[in-house]
Short mmCIF file of C-alpha atoms in Angstrom, two decimals:
data_model
loop_
_atom_site.label_atom_id
_atom_site.label_comp_id
_atom_site.label_asym_id
_atom_site.label_seq_id
_atom_site.Cartn_x
_atom_site.Cartn_y
_atom_site.Cartn_z
CA UNK A 1 -0.52 -0.25 0.20
CA UNK A 2 2.32 2.34 -1.60
CA UNK A 3 1.72 5.69 0.20
CA UNK A 4 2.70 8.92 -1.61
CA UNK A 5 0.06 11.55 0.17
CA UNK A 6 1.03 12.52 3.11
CA UNK A 7 -2.89 13.48 4.51
CA UNK A 8 -3.71 10.03 3.86
CA UNK A 9 -0.71 8.42 5.45
CA UNK A 10 -2.19 10.71 8.62
CA UNK A 11 -5.60 9.73 8.39
CA UNK A 12 -4.76 6.34 8.00
CA UNK A 13 -2.28 6.17 11.30
CA UNK A 14 -5.08 8.33 13.45
CA UNK A 15 -6.72 5.38 12.42
CA UNK A 16 -4.66 2.30 13.14
CA UNK A 17 -4.43 4.28 16.67
CA UNK A 18 -8.04 4.86 17.93
CA UNK A 19 -8.45 0.73 16.57
CA UNK A 20 -5.12 -1.08 18.09
CA UNK A 21 -4.80 2.31 20.25
CA UNK A 22 -0.02 1.69 19.72
CA UNK A 23 1.26 1.52 16.12
CA UNK A 24 5.69 0.26 15.36
CA UNK A 25 6.72 2.15 12.87
CA UNK A 26 8.84 -0.95 12.31
CA UNK A 27 4.52 -2.14 10.91
CA UNK A 28 3.34 0.64 9.30
CA UNK A 29 7.19 0.70 6.78
CA UNK A 30 6.41 -2.97 5.03
CA UNK A 31 2.55 -1.49 5.33
CA UNK A 32 2.80 2.32 4.25
CA UNK A 33 6.42 1.66 1.69
CA UNK A 34 7.86 5.04 3.17
CA UNK A 35 11.17 5.47 5.68
CA UNK A 36 10.71 6.00 9.03
CA UNK A 37 12.32 9.16 8.91
CA UNK A 38 8.41 10.59 6.56
CA UNK A 39 7.00 8.57 9.63
CA UNK A 40 8.57 9.29 12.59
CA UNK A 41 7.45 13.28 10.29
CA UNK A 42 4.06 11.80 10.78
CA UNK A 43 4.02 10.44 13.91
CA UNK A 44 5.13 14.36 15.24
CA UNK A 45 1.89 16.22 13.00
CA UNK A 46 0.13 13.80 15.38
CA UNK A 47 1.61 14.86 18.62
CA UNK A 48 0.61 17.91 18.06
CA UNK A 49 -2.68 17.82 17.96
CA UNK A 50 -2.66 16.30 21.59
CA UNK A 51 -4.49 12.94 20.20
CA UNK A 52 -1.19 11.22 19.79
CA UNK A 53 2.19 10.60 21.77
CA UNK A 54 4.99 9.19 20.76
CA UNK A 55 7.01 6.42 22.85
CA UNK A 56 10.36 4.09 22.38
CA UNK A 57 9.12 2.76 18.56
CA UNK A 58 6.24 4.09 17.37
CA UNK A 59 3.29 6.19 19.16
CA UNK A 60 0.28 5.54 21.38
CA UNK A 61 -3.05 6.81 20.95
CA UNK A 62 -4.27 9.53 24.43
CA UNK A 63 -8.44 8.47 23.77
CA UNK A 64 -10.84 11.48 24.82
CA UNK A 65 -14.39 11.48 24.86
CA UNK A 66 -15.00 12.08 21.29
CA UNK A 67 -18.23 10.95 19.87
CA UNK A 68 -18.80 11.00 16.00
CA UNK A 69 -21.63 12.81 14.90
CA UNK A 70 -23.02 9.22 12.40
CA UNK A 71 -22.89 6.08 13.50
CA UNK A 72 -19.30 5.39 11.89
CA UNK A 73 -18.77 8.20 10.62
CA UNK A 74 -19.16 7.22 7.00
CA UNK A 75 -23.21 8.38 6.12
CA UNK A 76 -25.18 7.34 3.45
CA UNK A 77 -28.00 10.45 3.91
CA UNK A 78 -29.98 7.74 1.96
CA UNK A 79 -29.83 5.03 3.16
CA UNK A 80 -29.75 5.61 6.79
CA UNK A 81 -29.27 9.51 8.58
CA UNK A 82 -30.22 8.04 11.79
CA UNK A 83 -28.22 10.09 14.41
CA UNK A 84 -26.27 7.65 17.12
CA UNK A 85 -29.07 9.38 19.36
CA UNK A 86 -26.79 7.69 22.70
CA UNK A 87 -23.84 9.13 21.53
CA UNK A 88 -25.69 12.56 20.54
CA UNK A 89 -26.41 13.28 24.27
CA UNK A 90 -23.94 16.30 25.21
CA UNK A 91 -22.84 16.52 28.90
CA UNK A 92 -22.19 19.77 29.37
CA UNK A 93 -25.43 21.27 31.52
CA UNK A 94 -27.40 24.21 29.48
CA UNK A 95 -29.39 27.24 31.55
CA UNK A 96 -30.39 30.33 31.55
CA UNK A 97 -27.35 31.55 31.80
CA UNK A 98 -26.28 29.81 28.67
CA UNK A 99 -25.98 32.42 26.11
CA UNK A 100 -28.45 32.77 22.46
CA UNK A 101 -27.40 32.80 19.36
CA UNK A 102 -30.04 32.97 16.35
CA UNK A 103 -28.92 30.93 13.43
CA UNK A 104 -30.52 32.22 10.16
CA UNK A 105 -29.43 29.52 7.12
CA UNK A 106 -29.50 26.54 5.23
CA UNK A 107 -29.41 22.56 4.85
CA UNK A 108 -27.76 21.22 2.02
CA UNK A 109 -27.41 17.13 1.03
CA UNK A 110 -23.69 16.87 0.94
CA UNK A 111 -22.42 14.65 -2.57
CA UNK A 112 -18.87 13.78 -1.21
CA UNK A 113 -15.77 12.46 -3.16
CA UNK A 114 -12.53 12.20 -1.60
CA UNK A 115 -9.33 12.56 -4.06
CA UNK A 116 -6.36 12.47 -4.80
CA UNK A 117 -5.53 16.03 -6.05
CA UNK A 118 -8.67 17.97 -8.00
CA UNK A 119 -9.33 16.93 -12.17
CA UNK A 120 -8.53 19.81 -14.57
CA UNK A 121 -11.03 20.51 -17.12
CA UNK A 122 -12.62 18.05 -19.34
CA UNK A 123 -10.71 15.12 -16.96
CA UNK A 124 -12.49 11.88 -15.23
CA UNK A 125 -11.80 10.64 -12.76
CA UNK A 126 -11.65 8.30 -9.96
CA UNK A 127 -12.79 9.17 -5.79
CA UNK A 128 -10.81 7.37 -3.59
CA UNK A 129 -13.98 7.49 -1.36
CA UNK A 130 -18.08 9.00 -0.96
CA UNK A 131 -20.39 8.97 0.81
CA UNK A 132 -23.48 11.04 1.46
CA UNK A 133 -23.53 13.92 4.50
CA UNK A 134 -25.97 16.46 5.73
CA UNK A 135 -24.65 19.85 5.34
CA UNK A 136 -24.97 23.12 4.69
CA UNK A 137 -23.66 25.93 6.64
CA UNK A 138 -26.67 27.28 8.80
CA UNK A 139 -27.02 23.80 9.50
CA UNK A 140 -23.28 23.34 10.35
CA UNK A 141 -22.95 26.18 12.54
CA UNK A 142 -26.48 25.85 14.15
CA UNK A 143 -24.45 22.76 14.75
CA UNK A 144 -21.27 24.18 16.10
CA UNK A 145 -23.22 26.74 18.24
CA UNK A 146 -25.01 24.24 19.98
CA UNK A 147 -22.08 21.89 20.32
CA UNK A 148 -20.12 24.73 21.86
CA UNK A 149 -22.79 25.70 24.83
CA UNK A 150 -24.74 27.67 23.79
CA UNK A 151 -28.65 27.79 23.40
CA UNK A 152 -28.80 27.92 20.03
CA UNK A 153 -32.13 28.59 17.69
CA UNK A 154 -31.79 27.42 14.08
CA UNK A 155 -34.65 28.46 10.80
CA UNK A 156 -33.90 26.85 7.58
CA UNK A 157 -36.46 25.36 4.51
CA UNK A 158 -36.36 22.99 3.14
CA UNK A 159 -38.96 20.53 -0.51
CA UNK A 160 -41.63 18.60 0.37
CA UNK A 161 -39.02 15.53 -0.75
CA UNK A 162 -37.26 12.47 0.88
CA UNK A 163 -33.83 14.47 1.94
CA UNK A 164 -35.99 16.90 3.48
CA UNK A 165 -37.66 13.87 5.29
CA UNK A 166 -33.96 13.11 6.95
CA UNK A 167 -32.61 16.36 7.49
CA UNK A 168 -35.71 17.14 10.01
CA UNK A 169 -35.34 13.37 11.52
CA UNK A 170 -30.96 14.58 11.56
CA UNK A 171 -32.21 18.55 13.10
CA UNK A 172 -34.62 16.97 16.15
CA UNK A 173 -31.32 14.90 17.21
CA UNK A 174 -28.57 17.73 17.47
CA UNK A 175 -29.16 19.79 20.41
CA UNK A 176 -30.93 22.93 19.73
CA UNK A 177 -32.59 24.64 21.76
CA UNK A 178 -35.08 26.10 19.11
CA UNK A 179 -35.70 24.35 15.40
CA UNK A 180 -38.10 26.75 13.12
CA UNK A 181 -38.39 24.15 9.95
CA UNK A 182 -40.42 26.22 6.70
CA UNK A 183 -41.24 23.85 3.44
CA UNK A 184 -41.63 24.76 -0.17
CA UNK A 185 -43.65 21.67 -2.06
CA UNK A 186 -42.36 23.77 -5.52
CA UNK A 187 -38.13 23.39 -4.07
CA UNK A 188 -35.87 20.80 -3.93
CA UNK A 189 -34.18 20.05 -0.66
CA UNK A 190 -31.45 21.98 -0.90
CA UNK A 191 -28.08 20.32 -2.28
CA UNK A 192 -24.05 20.91 -3.18
CA UNK A 193 -21.14 18.27 -3.79
CA UNK A 194 -18.19 18.60 -1.61
CA UNK A 195 -14.18 18.05 -3.61
CA UNK A 196 -11.33 17.02 -1.54
CA UNK A 197 -8.49 17.00 -2.68
CA UNK A 198 -5.45 14.70 -0.61
CA UNK A 199 -2.40 16.64 -2.85
CA UNK A 200 -3.86 20.09 -2.36
CA UNK A 201 -5.35 19.99 1.49
CA UNK A 202 -7.90 21.38 0.51
CA UNK A 203 -11.58 22.03 -0.60
CA UNK A 204 -14.01 22.63 -3.29
CA UNK A 205 -18.42 23.02 -2.76
CA UNK A 206 -20.12 23.81 -5.15
CA UNK A 207 -24.31 24.32 -3.93
CA UNK A 208 -28.11 23.51 -5.46
CA UNK A 209 -29.57 25.89 -3.32
CA UNK A 210 -32.78 25.14 -3.59
CA UNK A 211 -35.18 26.43 -0.76
CA UNK A 212 -32.94 27.65 0.91
CA UNK A 213 -33.57 30.41 -1.70
CA UNK A 214 -37.60 30.20 -1.01
CA UNK A 215 -38.02 32.17 2.44
CA UNK A 216 -40.91 34.60 2.77
CA UNK A 217 -40.71 36.99 4.32
CA UNK A 218 -43.99 36.54 6.51
CA UNK A 219 -41.35 33.59 7.71
CA UNK A 220 -38.91 36.66 8.91
CA UNK A 221 -41.00 38.39 10.34
CA UNK A 222 -42.89 35.60 12.05
CA UNK A 223 -39.23 34.88 13.75
CA UNK A 224 -38.68 38.22 15.09
CA UNK A 225 -39.03 37.11 18.75
CA UNK A 226 -36.87 35.18 19.29
CA UNK A 227 -34.50 37.20 16.63
CA UNK A 228 -35.28 39.87 18.69
CA UNK A 229 -34.06 38.18 22.31
CA UNK A 230 -30.62 36.54 21.08
CA UNK A 231 -27.99 37.49 21.77
CA UNK A 232 -26.09 37.18 18.93
CA UNK A 233 -27.53 36.89 14.91
CA UNK A 234 -25.57 34.65 12.34
CA UNK A 235 -25.75 34.04 9.53
CA UNK A 236 -24.65 33.71 5.77
CA UNK A 237 -25.68 33.64 2.11
CA UNK A 238 -27.04 30.23 1.39
CA UNK A 239 -30.74 32.12 1.56
CA UNK A 240 -31.91 33.85 -1.16
CA UNK A 241 -30.86 38.14 -0.14
CA UNK A 242 -33.79 40.16 1.24
CA UNK A 243 -34.77 37.46 3.76
CA UNK A 244 -30.14 37.90 5.11
CA UNK A 245 -30.99 41.07 4.61
CA UNK A 246 -34.25 41.94 6.24
CA UNK A 247 -33.13 39.37 8.71
CA UNK A 248 -29.42 40.95 9.42
CA UNK A 249 -31.01 44.73 9.82
CA UNK A 250 -35.04 43.72 12.02
CA UNK A 251 -31.40 41.87 14.23
CA UNK A 252 -29.31 44.54 14.63
CA UNK A 253 -31.75 47.00 14.86
CA UNK A 254 -33.09 44.93 17.70
CA UNK A 255 -29.32 45.79 19.25
CA UNK A 256 -28.52 41.57 18.74
CA UNK A 257 -24.50 41.49 17.77
CA UNK A 258 -24.39 41.11 14.27
CA UNK A 259 -22.35 38.63 12.67
CA UNK A 260 -22.70 38.44 8.36
CA UNK A 261 -20.05 35.21 7.45
CA UNK A 262 -20.28 36.17 3.79
CA UNK A 263 -19.21 33.03 2.07
CA UNK A 264 -21.18 32.52 -0.34
CA UNK A 265 -19.81 35.02 -1.56
CA UNK A 266 -22.61 37.05 -3.67
CA UNK A 267 -22.18 40.74 -4.75
CA UNK A 268 -25.60 41.34 -2.05
CA UNK A 269 -23.87 41.32 0.85
CA UNK A 270 -21.77 44.69 0.11
CA UNK A 271 -25.47 45.97 0.99
CA UNK A 272 -25.61 43.77 4.89
CA UNK A 273 -22.14 45.48 6.51
CA UNK A 274 -23.13 48.98 7.15
CA UNK A 275 -25.78 46.42 9.50
CA UNK A 276 -23.43 43.82 10.23
CA UNK A 277 -21.40 44.77 13.57
CA UNK A 278 -18.96 41.30 13.04
CA UNK A 279 -17.69 40.51 9.39
CA UNK A 280 -15.67 37.16 9.11
CA UNK A 281 -14.87 36.78 5.35
CA UNK A 282 -11.92 34.22 4.39
CA UNK A 283 -9.81 35.83 1.59
CA UNK A 284 -11.30 34.96 -1.44
CA UNK A 285 -13.98 36.81 0.19
CA UNK A 286 -11.78 39.64 1.04
CA UNK A 287 -10.88 40.51 -1.90
CA UNK A 288 -14.65 40.06 -3.94
CA UNK A 289 -15.81 43.01 -1.66
CA UNK A 290 -12.33 45.40 -1.59
CA UNK A 291 -12.63 44.14 -5.75
CA UNK A 292 -8.73 43.12 -5.50
CA UNK A 293 -6.16 40.96 -4.58
CA UNK A 294 -4.82 39.70 -1.73
CA UNK A 295 -0.78 38.89 -1.78
CA UNK A 296 0.58 40.39 1.48
CA UNK A 297 0.49 40.49 5.13
CA UNK A 298 0.55 44.21 4.05
CA UNK A 299 -2.78 44.15 1.74
CA UNK A 300 -4.54 42.02 4.30
CA UNK A 301 -4.34 44.99 6.57
CA UNK A 302 -4.99 46.96 3.76
CA UNK A 303 -8.39 45.22 3.31
CA UNK A 304 -9.55 45.26 6.61
CA UNK A 305 -9.20 48.54 6.51
CA UNK A 306 -11.07 49.36 3.77
CA UNK A 307 -14.03 46.48 4.80
CA UNK A 308 -13.87 48.26 8.09
CA UNK A 309 -14.31 51.58 6.75
CA UNK A 310 -18.15 49.61 4.94
CA UNK A 311 -19.65 49.61 7.80
CA UNK A 312 -18.59 46.12 10.15
CA UNK A 313 -17.43 47.36 14.01
CA UNK A 314 -14.99 44.22 14.26
CA UNK A 315 -12.53 42.68 10.12
CA UNK A 316 -12.19 38.89 11.48
CA UNK A 317 -10.36 37.66 8.57
CA UNK A 318 -10.07 33.55 8.30
CA UNK A 319 -7.18 32.67 6.68
CA UNK A 320 -6.75 28.62 7.07
CA UNK A 321 -4.03 27.27 8.73
CA UNK A 322 -2.29 30.69 8.83
CA UNK A 323 -5.31 31.43 11.63
CA UNK A 324 -7.47 34.43 11.09
CA UNK A 325 -6.02 37.96 11.27
CA UNK A 326 -9.39 41.17 13.47
CA UNK A 327 -8.92 43.99 13.40
CA UNK A 328 -11.39 46.26 15.34
CA UNK A 329 -11.10 50.01 14.12
CA UNK A 330 -7.72 50.65 15.53
CA UNK A 331 -5.47 48.00 15.84
CA UNK A 332 -4.25 44.42 13.79
CA UNK A 333 -3.91 41.64 15.09
CA UNK A 334 -3.03 38.09 13.78
CA UNK A 335 -4.16 34.82 15.68
CA UNK A 336 -2.33 31.84 15.25
CA UNK A 337 -4.80 28.37 13.35
CA UNK A 338 -3.68 24.98 16.23
CA UNK A 339 -2.12 22.14 14.77
CA UNK A 340 -4.44 19.58 13.14
CA UNK A 341 -4.75 16.40 10.98
CA UNK A 342 -7.01 17.87 8.04
CA UNK A 343 -9.39 15.25 7.89
CA UNK A 344 -11.80 17.07 5.79
CA UNK A 345 -11.64 20.55 5.71
CA UNK A 346 -15.27 21.59 4.36
CA UNK A 347 -16.64 22.72 7.61
CA UNK A 348 -14.07 24.51 9.09
CA UNK A 349 -14.98 27.82 8.31
CA UNK A 350 -19.27 26.57 9.88
CA UNK A 351 -17.87 26.16 12.82
CA UNK A 352 -15.37 28.44 13.34
CA UNK A 353 -18.01 30.82 12.23
CA UNK A 354 -20.88 28.77 15.09
CA UNK A 355 -17.84 28.45 17.83
CA UNK A 356 -17.23 32.15 17.15
CA UNK A 357 -20.96 33.32 17.34
CA UNK A 358 -21.18 31.42 20.99
CA UNK A 359 -19.48 31.41 23.37
CA UNK A 360 -19.55 36.21 22.13
CA UNK A 361 -22.61 34.98 22.66
CA UNK A 362 -22.00 32.93 26.81
CA UNK A 363 -20.34 36.62 26.98
CA UNK A 364 -16.42 36.01 26.31
CA UNK A 365 -15.30 38.75 25.30
CA UNK A 366 -13.51 38.86 21.50
CA UNK A 367 -9.98 38.00 21.59
CA UNK A 368 -10.84 34.81 23.73
CA UNK A 369 -13.76 33.57 21.70
CA UNK A 370 -11.57 33.31 18.25
CA UNK A 371 -8.49 31.70 20.64
CA UNK A 372 -11.80 29.49 21.41
CA UNK A 373 -12.86 28.94 17.97
CA UNK A 374 -9.34 28.19 16.71
CA UNK A 375 -9.18 25.38 18.46
CA UNK A 376 -12.81 24.19 17.90
CA UNK A 377 -12.22 24.12 14.06
CA UNK A 378 -9.14 22.60 14.75
CA UNK A 379 -10.69 19.95 15.70
CA UNK A 380 -13.51 19.69 12.73
CA UNK A 381 -10.52 18.89 10.10
CA UNK A 382 -10.11 16.47 12.31
CA UNK A 383 -13.01 14.57 11.17
CA UNK A 384 -15.50 13.26 8.25
CA UNK A 385 -18.07 15.28 7.41
CA UNK A 386 -18.61 19.18 8.02
CA UNK A 387 -20.92 18.40 10.16
CA UNK A 388 -19.87 16.88 12.45
CA UNK A 389 -18.22 18.66 14.93
CA UNK A 390 -16.63 18.44 18.29
CA UNK A 391 -17.57 18.90 21.49
CA UNK A 392 -17.51 21.65 24.48
CA UNK A 393 -15.01 20.06 26.49
CA UNK A 394 -12.75 18.73 23.94
CA UNK A 395 -12.22 22.23 23.34
CA UNK A 396 -11.69 23.00 26.42
CA UNK A 397 -9.65 20.15 26.33
CA UNK A 398 -6.94 20.73 23.77
CA UNK A 399 -7.36 24.98 24.67
CA UNK A 400 -5.37 23.61 28.57
CA UNK A 401 -3.18 21.75 25.93
CA UNK A 402 -2.04 23.50 23.24
CA UNK A 403 0.92 26.77 24.97
CA UNK A 404 1.80 29.29 22.14
#
């Protein structure tokens, strides 16, 4: 089993450690067909995540209380989207003192394909692995917020099809404080194709929003009472822009902290910036907002200042493996990414945004909330599936054992 790609090796070693408890470098050399020196480097990378400790001639797995969101972590939505209810029960104690996050967002059925590399135009390529998982930026962020210990209210619109039935079952089992589902009979439940490249360590996503684009003004108005009593309102751009604008304007007028994750990018984002307290673009979205390329730290600094002048109180640019960049109108600060074994990066931004909203709603200052969100995202990318989020306890454990 020659293993050319580092991320494939790391995933294989980590899976083996979870099953066996320990591994020997001498055995891995024979299976993976790489040098001992390469494997020692791989194990050192795993040690940095806190999951593994090295020992003479190999490594040992550090067991924790992680639980899979999906049965066997290889869920096929059309066959068995059943949540492992016995494992999803969160250990945290929810009460009225936990902050309230309101999320208007999307649900998509994610068709996920893991590849050696992204195909070029006109090329047909074979997937290493494929599955069908629950996703959508709003749904992912709501799960992250709930897992990060906030009372989470989520509003979504679905079609009236097989995926809608599965989605409702799924969303009712992920620990939300309240779930509001609107439906539309002549629109499909949203869907997305996610391609993950082993070589690039990154992903590309194509979305068919379906019913996510059909939320009406009357439906938004029916949610005003709950939006107005939230500590934080979080939304993205996978719903129709008019509904998104109506909701964020109301939240802002009601004195609720608003977070806009401008993904996927669409031109209507610029119309929402004046109603946004915290804007969380990645580099691609930041480039679209300011209309020019961002290549250097000076470019990031300038971009943050330009976006700040457009209305938001805080600009928080996510930088992937380089962490994130915060500008509050006077001070720039870069926060590091935390060590992680990248198993699936497709939900990293959603994990970050949901966790950030949760910790701000629970009273954390923005710097502490960002550190927490960075760790939360690092743990999330170590799991298969964009909606497969870590628990609050695991994040606190990683924060306690990671030093910078």
